[in-house]
mmCIF file of C-alpha atoms in Angstrom:
data_model
loop_
_atom_site.group_PDB
_atom_site.id
_atom_site.type_symbol
_atom_site.label_atom_id
_atom_site.label_comp_id
_atom_site.label_asym_id
_atom_site.label_seq_id
_atom_site.Cartn_x
_atom_site.Cartn_y
_atom_site.Cartn_z
ATOM 1 C CA THR A 1 -26.174 -11.869 -16.111
ATOM 2 C CA SER A 2 -27.140 -13.323 -20.047
ATOM 3 C CA ILE A 3 -25.487 -10.631 -23.002
ATOM 4 C CA PRO A 4 -27.638 -10.033 -25.851
ATOM 5 C CA ASP A 5 -27.118 -10.955 -28.900
ATOM 6 C CA ASP A 6 -26.138 -6.936 -29.502
ATOM 7 C CA PHE A 7 -23.769 -6.921 -26.329
ATOM 8 C CA MET A 8 -25.769 -3.840 -25.268
ATOM 9 C CA VAL A 9 -26.899 -4.037 -21.354
ATOM 10 C CA ASP A 10 -28.513 -1.332 -19.084
ATOM 11 C CA GLY A 11 -28.156 -0.602 -15.402
ATOM 12 C CA ASP A 12 -29.382 -3.750 -14.283
ATOM 13 C CA PHE A 13 -26.331 -5.544 -15.289
ATOM 14 C CA THR A 14 -24.573 -7.341 -12.284
ATOM 15 C CA SER A 15 -21.575 -9.615 -11.550
ATOM 16 C CA HIS A 16 -19.785 -10.664 -8.291
ATOM 17 C CA LEU A 17 -16.734 -9.096 -10.730
ATOM 18 C CA PRO A 18 -15.705 -5.654 -10.405
ATOM 19 C CA LEU A 19 -17.525 -3.801 -13.534
ATOM 20 C CA VAL A 20 -14.606 -1.146 -14.541
ATOM 21 C CA ILE A 21 -16.816 1.709 -17.024
ATOM 22 C CA ILE A 22 -15.227 3.444 -20.027
ATOM 23 C CA ASP A 23 -17.100 6.689 -20.954
ATOM 24 C CA THR A 24 -15.604 8.363 -23.600
ATOM 25 C CA HIS A 25 -18.391 10.954 -23.779
ATOM 26 C CA GLY A 26 -18.994 9.926 -27.419
ATOM 27 C CA SER A 27 -16.132 9.663 -28.836
ATOM 28 C CA GLU A 28 -14.621 5.687 -30.509
ATOM 29 C CA ILE A 29 -11.602 4.839 -29.362
ATOM 30 C CA ILE A 30 -9.870 4.405 -32.698
ATOM 31 C CA ASN A 31 -6.722 2.295 -33.188
ATOM 32 C CA TYR A 32 -4.322 4.311 -35.188
ATOM 33 C CA LYS A 33 -0.865 2.263 -35.091
ATOM 34 C CA HIS A 34 -0.907 0.420 -38.544
ATOM 35 C CA TYR A 35 2.322 -1.844 -39.355
ATOM 36 C CA ASP A 36 4.946 -0.077 -41.430
ATOM 37 C CA LEU A 37 7.003 -1.761 -44.412
ATOM 38 C CA GLU A 38 9.985 0.363 -44.802
ATOM 39 C CA THR A 39 10.746 0.918 -40.878
ATOM 40 C CA ASP A 40 9.916 -3.463 -40.529
ATOM 41 C CA SER A 41 7.469 -1.578 -37.428
ATOM 42 C CA PHE A 42 4.261 -0.708 -36.225
ATOM 43 C CA VAL A 43 4.138 2.862 -35.650
ATOM 44 C CA TYR A 44 1.560 5.379 -35.052
ATOM 45 C CA GLN A 45 0.636 7.791 -37.288
ATOM 46 C CA ASP A 46 1.548 11.477 -37.409
ATOM 47 C CA GLY A 47 -0.128 14.479 -35.843
ATOM 48 C CA VAL A 48 -2.290 12.109 -34.412
ATOM 49 C CA ASP A 49 -2.919 11.723 -30.658
ATOM 50 C CA PRO A 50 -3.880 7.668 -29.683
ATOM 51 C CA TYR A 51 -5.300 8.636 -26.980
ATOM 52 C CA VAL A 52 -9.135 9.586 -26.437
ATOM 53 C CA THR A 53 -10.217 11.273 -23.287
ATOM 54 C CA VAL A 54 -12.395 9.274 -20.606
ATOM 55 C CA THR A 55 -13.585 9.160 -17.598
ATOM 56 C CA LEU A 56 -13.289 5.761 -15.851
ATOM 57 C CA SER A 57 -15.423 4.519 -12.584
ATOM 58 C CA VAL A 58 -15.291 1.544 -10.939
ATOM 59 C CA CYS A 59 -18.294 -0.760 -9.250
ATOM 60 C CA ASP A 60 -15.946 -3.014 -6.494
ATOM 61 C CA ALA A 61 -18.554 -3.620 -3.617
ATOM 62 C CA GLU A 62 -17.094 -5.292 -0.617
ATOM 63 C CA ASP A 63 -19.730 -8.327 -0.301
ATOM 64 C CA HIS A 64 -19.469 -8.875 -4.310
ATOM 65 C CA VAL A 65 -22.585 -7.833 -5.655
ATOM 66 C CA ASN A 66 -21.613 -4.951 -8.735
ATOM 67 C CA ARG A 67 -24.835 -3.750 -11.070
ATOM 68 C CA LEU A 68 -24.273 -0.605 -13.591
ATOM 69 C CA SER A 69 -26.921 1.195 -11.422
ATOM 70 C CA ASP A 70 -24.703 1.171 -8.415
ATOM 71 C CA VAL A 71 -22.537 4.137 -7.522
ATOM 72 C CA PRO A 72 -19.836 3.812 -8.686
ATOM 73 C CA THR A 73 -16.654 3.206 -5.579
ATOM 74 C CA PHE A 74 -14.319 4.539 -7.778
ATOM 75 C CA SER A 75 -14.398 7.543 -10.663
ATOM 76 C CA SER A 76 -11.052 8.918 -11.925
ATOM 77 C CA GLU A 77 -10.753 11.538 -14.930
ATOM 78 C CA GLY A 78 -8.325 9.589 -17.768
ATOM 79 C CA LYS A 79 -7.147 8.870 -20.900
ATOM 80 C CA ILE A 80 -7.142 5.399 -22.810
ATOM 81 C CA LYS A 81 -5.730 3.932 -26.662
ATOM 82 C CA VAL A 82 -5.177 0.874 -27.736
ATOM 83 C CA ARG A 83 -2.126 -0.934 -26.867
ATOM 84 C CA GLY A 84 0.162 -3.866 -28.692
ATOM 85 C CA ASN A 85 1.199 -4.455 -31.439
ATOM 86 C CA SER A 86 -0.523 -8.076 -32.957
ATOM 87 C CA SER A 87 -3.027 -7.843 -30.560
ATOM 88 C CA SER A 88 -4.345 -4.634 -31.572
ATOM 89 C CA THR A 89 -5.443 -6.459 -34.899
ATOM 90 C CA LEU A 90 -7.665 -8.753 -32.752
ATOM 91 C CA ALA A 91 -11.084 -7.786 -32.094
ATOM 92 C CA LYS A 92 -10.492 -8.180 -28.489
ATOM 93 C CA LYS A 93 -8.554 -5.446 -27.912
ATOM 94 C CA GLN A 94 -5.648 -4.662 -24.999
ATOM 95 C CA TYR A 95 -5.376 -0.807 -23.935
ATOM 96 C CA ARG A 96 -3.580 1.271 -21.996
ATOM 97 C CA LEU A 97 -5.151 3.631 -19.353
ATOM 98 C CA GLN A 98 -3.454 6.895 -17.840
ATOM 99 C CA LEU A 99 -5.262 8.212 -14.744
ATOM 100 C CA MET A 100 -5.377 12.368 -15.276
ATOM 101 C CA ASP A 101 -6.160 15.198 -11.993
ATOM 102 C CA ALA A 102 -9.259 17.805 -13.333
ATOM 103 C CA ASN A 103 -6.269 19.997 -14.395
ATOM 104 C CA GLY A 104 -4.985 17.162 -16.634
ATOM 105 C CA GLU A 105 -1.960 15.756 -14.651
ATOM 106 C CA LYS A 106 -0.971 12.300 -13.855
ATOM 107 C CA ALA A 107 -3.013 11.409 -10.859
ATOM 108 C CA ALA A 108 -1.687 7.994 -9.309
ATOM 109 C CA ALA A 109 -4.805 5.881 -7.785
ATOM 110 C CA SER A 110 -5.174 2.358 -6.559
ATOM 111 C CA LEU A 111 -6.931 0.424 -7.874
ATOM 112 C CA LEU A 112 -9.498 -2.583 -7.749
ATOM 113 C CA GLY A 113 -6.733 -3.051 -4.096
ATOM 114 C CA MET A 114 -3.427 -2.876 -6.311
ATOM 115 C CA THR A 115 -0.464 -0.935 -5.453
ATOM 116 C CA ALA A 116 -1.554 2.853 -6.887
ATOM 117 C CA SER A 117 -0.248 3.918 -10.057
ATOM 118 C CA ASP A 118 -1.436 6.256 -12.683
ATOM 119 C CA SER A 119 -0.892 3.721 -15.586
ATOM 120 C CA TRP A 120 -3.091 0.669 -16.045
ATOM 121 C CA ILE A 121 -3.478 -2.108 -18.510
ATOM 122 C CA LEU A 122 -6.750 -3.459 -19.896
ATOM 123 C CA ASN A 123 -5.953 -6.948 -21.266
ATOM 124 C CA GLY A 124 -8.398 -9.068 -22.373
ATOM 125 C CA THR A 125 -6.546 -12.171 -23.039
ATOM 126 C CA MET A 126 -7.779 -13.261 -26.486
ATOM 127 C CA GLY A 127 -4.776 -15.921 -26.832
ATOM 128 C CA ASP A 128 -6.460 -17.342 -23.574
ATOM 129 C CA ARG A 129 -10.184 -18.393 -23.991
ATOM 130 C CA SER A 130 -9.655 -20.442 -19.967
ATOM 131 C CA TYR A 131 -8.714 -17.003 -18.824
ATOM 132 C CA LEU A 132 -6.835 -18.459 -16.381
ATOM 133 C CA ARG A 133 -2.889 -19.110 -17.684
ATOM 134 C CA ASN A 134 -1.772 -15.383 -16.972
ATOM 135 C CA TYR A 135 -3.555 -15.128 -13.818
ATOM 136 C CA LEU A 136 -2.017 -17.969 -12.562
ATOM 137 C CA ALA A 137 1.248 -17.519 -13.772
ATOM 138 C CA LEU A 138 1.259 -13.914 -12.320
ATOM 139 C CA ASN A 139 0.146 -15.020 -9.030
ATOM 140 C CA VAL A 140 2.740 -17.737 -8.715
ATOM 141 C CA ALA A 141 5.443 -15.875 -9.829
ATOM 142 C CA GLY A 142 4.194 -12.882 -7.429
ATOM 143 C CA GLU A 143 4.915 -15.676 -4.420
ATOM 144 C CA LEU A 144 8.413 -15.411 -5.412
ATOM 145 C CA ASP A 145 9.669 -12.403 -7.215
ATOM 146 C CA PRO A 146 7.710 -9.150 -5.222
ATOM 147 C CA TYR A 147 8.303 -6.885 -8.589
ATOM 148 C CA THR A 148 5.792 -9.289 -10.328
ATOM 149 C CA PRO A 149 3.220 -6.962 -11.711
ATOM 150 C CA ASP A 150 -0.229 -7.337 -9.969
ATOM 151 C CA ILE A 151 -3.451 -8.878 -11.947
ATOM 152 C CA ARG A 152 -7.716 -8.124 -10.673
ATOM 153 C CA MET A 153 -10.202 -9.746 -13.004
ATOM 154 C CA CYS A 154 -13.292 -7.777 -13.710
ATOM 155 C CA GLU A 155 -16.056 -7.080 -16.685
ATOM 156 C CA VAL A 156 -15.711 -3.986 -18.995
ATOM 157 C CA VAL A 157 -18.431 -1.712 -20.267
ATOM 158 C CA LEU A 158 -18.720 0.749 -22.715
ATOM 159 C CA LYS A 159 -20.837 3.550 -22.040
ATOM 160 C CA ARG A 160 -23.044 4.806 -24.700
ATOM 161 C CA ASP A 161 -26.365 7.263 -25.386
ATOM 162 C CA THR A 162 -29.026 3.944 -25.049
ATOM 163 C CA GLY A 163 -27.038 1.933 -22.314
ATOM 164 C CA TYR A 164 -23.876 0.061 -22.176
ATOM 165 C CA GLU A 165 -21.687 -2.096 -24.540
ATOM 166 C CA TYR A 166 -20.602 -5.155 -22.808
ATOM 167 C CA MET A 167 -16.896 -5.517 -23.674
ATOM 168 C CA GLY A 168 -16.273 -8.682 -22.124
ATOM 169 C CA LEU A 169 -14.235 -9.587 -18.925
ATOM 170 C CA TYR A 170 -10.419 -8.235 -18.625
ATOM 171 C CA GLY A 171 -7.920 -8.772 -16.763
ATOM 172 C CA MET A 172 -6.589 -5.392 -14.857
ATOM 173 C CA TYR A 173 -2.434 -5.664 -14.923
ATOM 174 C CA GLU A 174 -0.254 -3.598 -13.292
ATOM 175 C CA CYS A 175 2.181 -1.851 -15.548
ATOM 176 C CA ILE A 176 6.133 -2.730 -15.334
ATOM 177 C CA GLU A 177 7.265 0.819 -14.121
ATOM 178 C CA GLN A 178 9.907 1.925 -11.809
ATOM 179 C CA GLY A 179 8.537 2.909 -8.185
ATOM 180 C CA GLU A 180 7.667 1.937 -4.788
ATOM 181 C CA GLY A 181 5.439 -0.946 -4.450
ATOM 182 C CA ARG A 182 6.158 -1.814 -8.331
ATOM 183 C CA VAL A 183 9.705 -2.042 -9.609
ATOM 184 C CA ASP A 184 11.347 -0.214 -5.990
ATOM 185 C CA ILE A 185 15.151 0.463 -7.518
ATOM 186 C CA GLU A 186 16.961 3.624 -7.488
ATOM 187 C CA PRO A 187 16.173 5.659 -10.706
ATOM 188 C CA VAL A 188 19.528 5.557 -12.794
ATOM 189 C CA SER A 189 21.082 8.776 -12.458
ATOM 190 C CA ASN A 190 24.259 8.587 -14.647
ATOM 191 C CA PRO A 191 22.637 6.420 -17.615
ATOM 192 C CA ILE A 192 25.990 4.277 -19.423
ATOM 193 C CA GLU A 193 25.905 5.524 -23.057
ATOM 194 C CA ILE A 194 26.967 2.219 -25.247
ATOM 195 C CA SER A 195 28.494 3.470 -28.538
ATOM 196 C CA ASP A 196 28.543 0.851 -31.595
#
């Protein structure tokens, strides 16, 4: 499918990769993080929630032919924010997704065949136009270390009033976190405090 100059596509858009559809219900995903010279770090504005409430839908057909007009194979409420420090200044942002249930509580789910979790990363890999470096590195590392995060490639669109804005090719990553299917270790019950 060709992408128009304005990046707006309709329900006929088709891909052999899974389609991830983000509906912000009219809100914009704004990067509230900025560099603070005094602390020499990236910080969020005080009193601002960096997350935007979204409905996340995934079209991932068994025959690998996915259209925006298809009935989603997965749908969830959630929230999204711009992720990363230096990457947050790039044209193609990274995002952190948090899946939630109807009551606003965290809700784990399997995405694109990966182990269920409530936290996910969408990485646009702006630094690697081949889109192969991270994918190959993580898959090779995963053969050696079971704690390596899984990755699946997908195409991401943002729902707009007039159609869908094509956001591009992304990697859907597992977050590094403690838990079954991730870093499967026991939680620390008595952390050691280190004094100066």
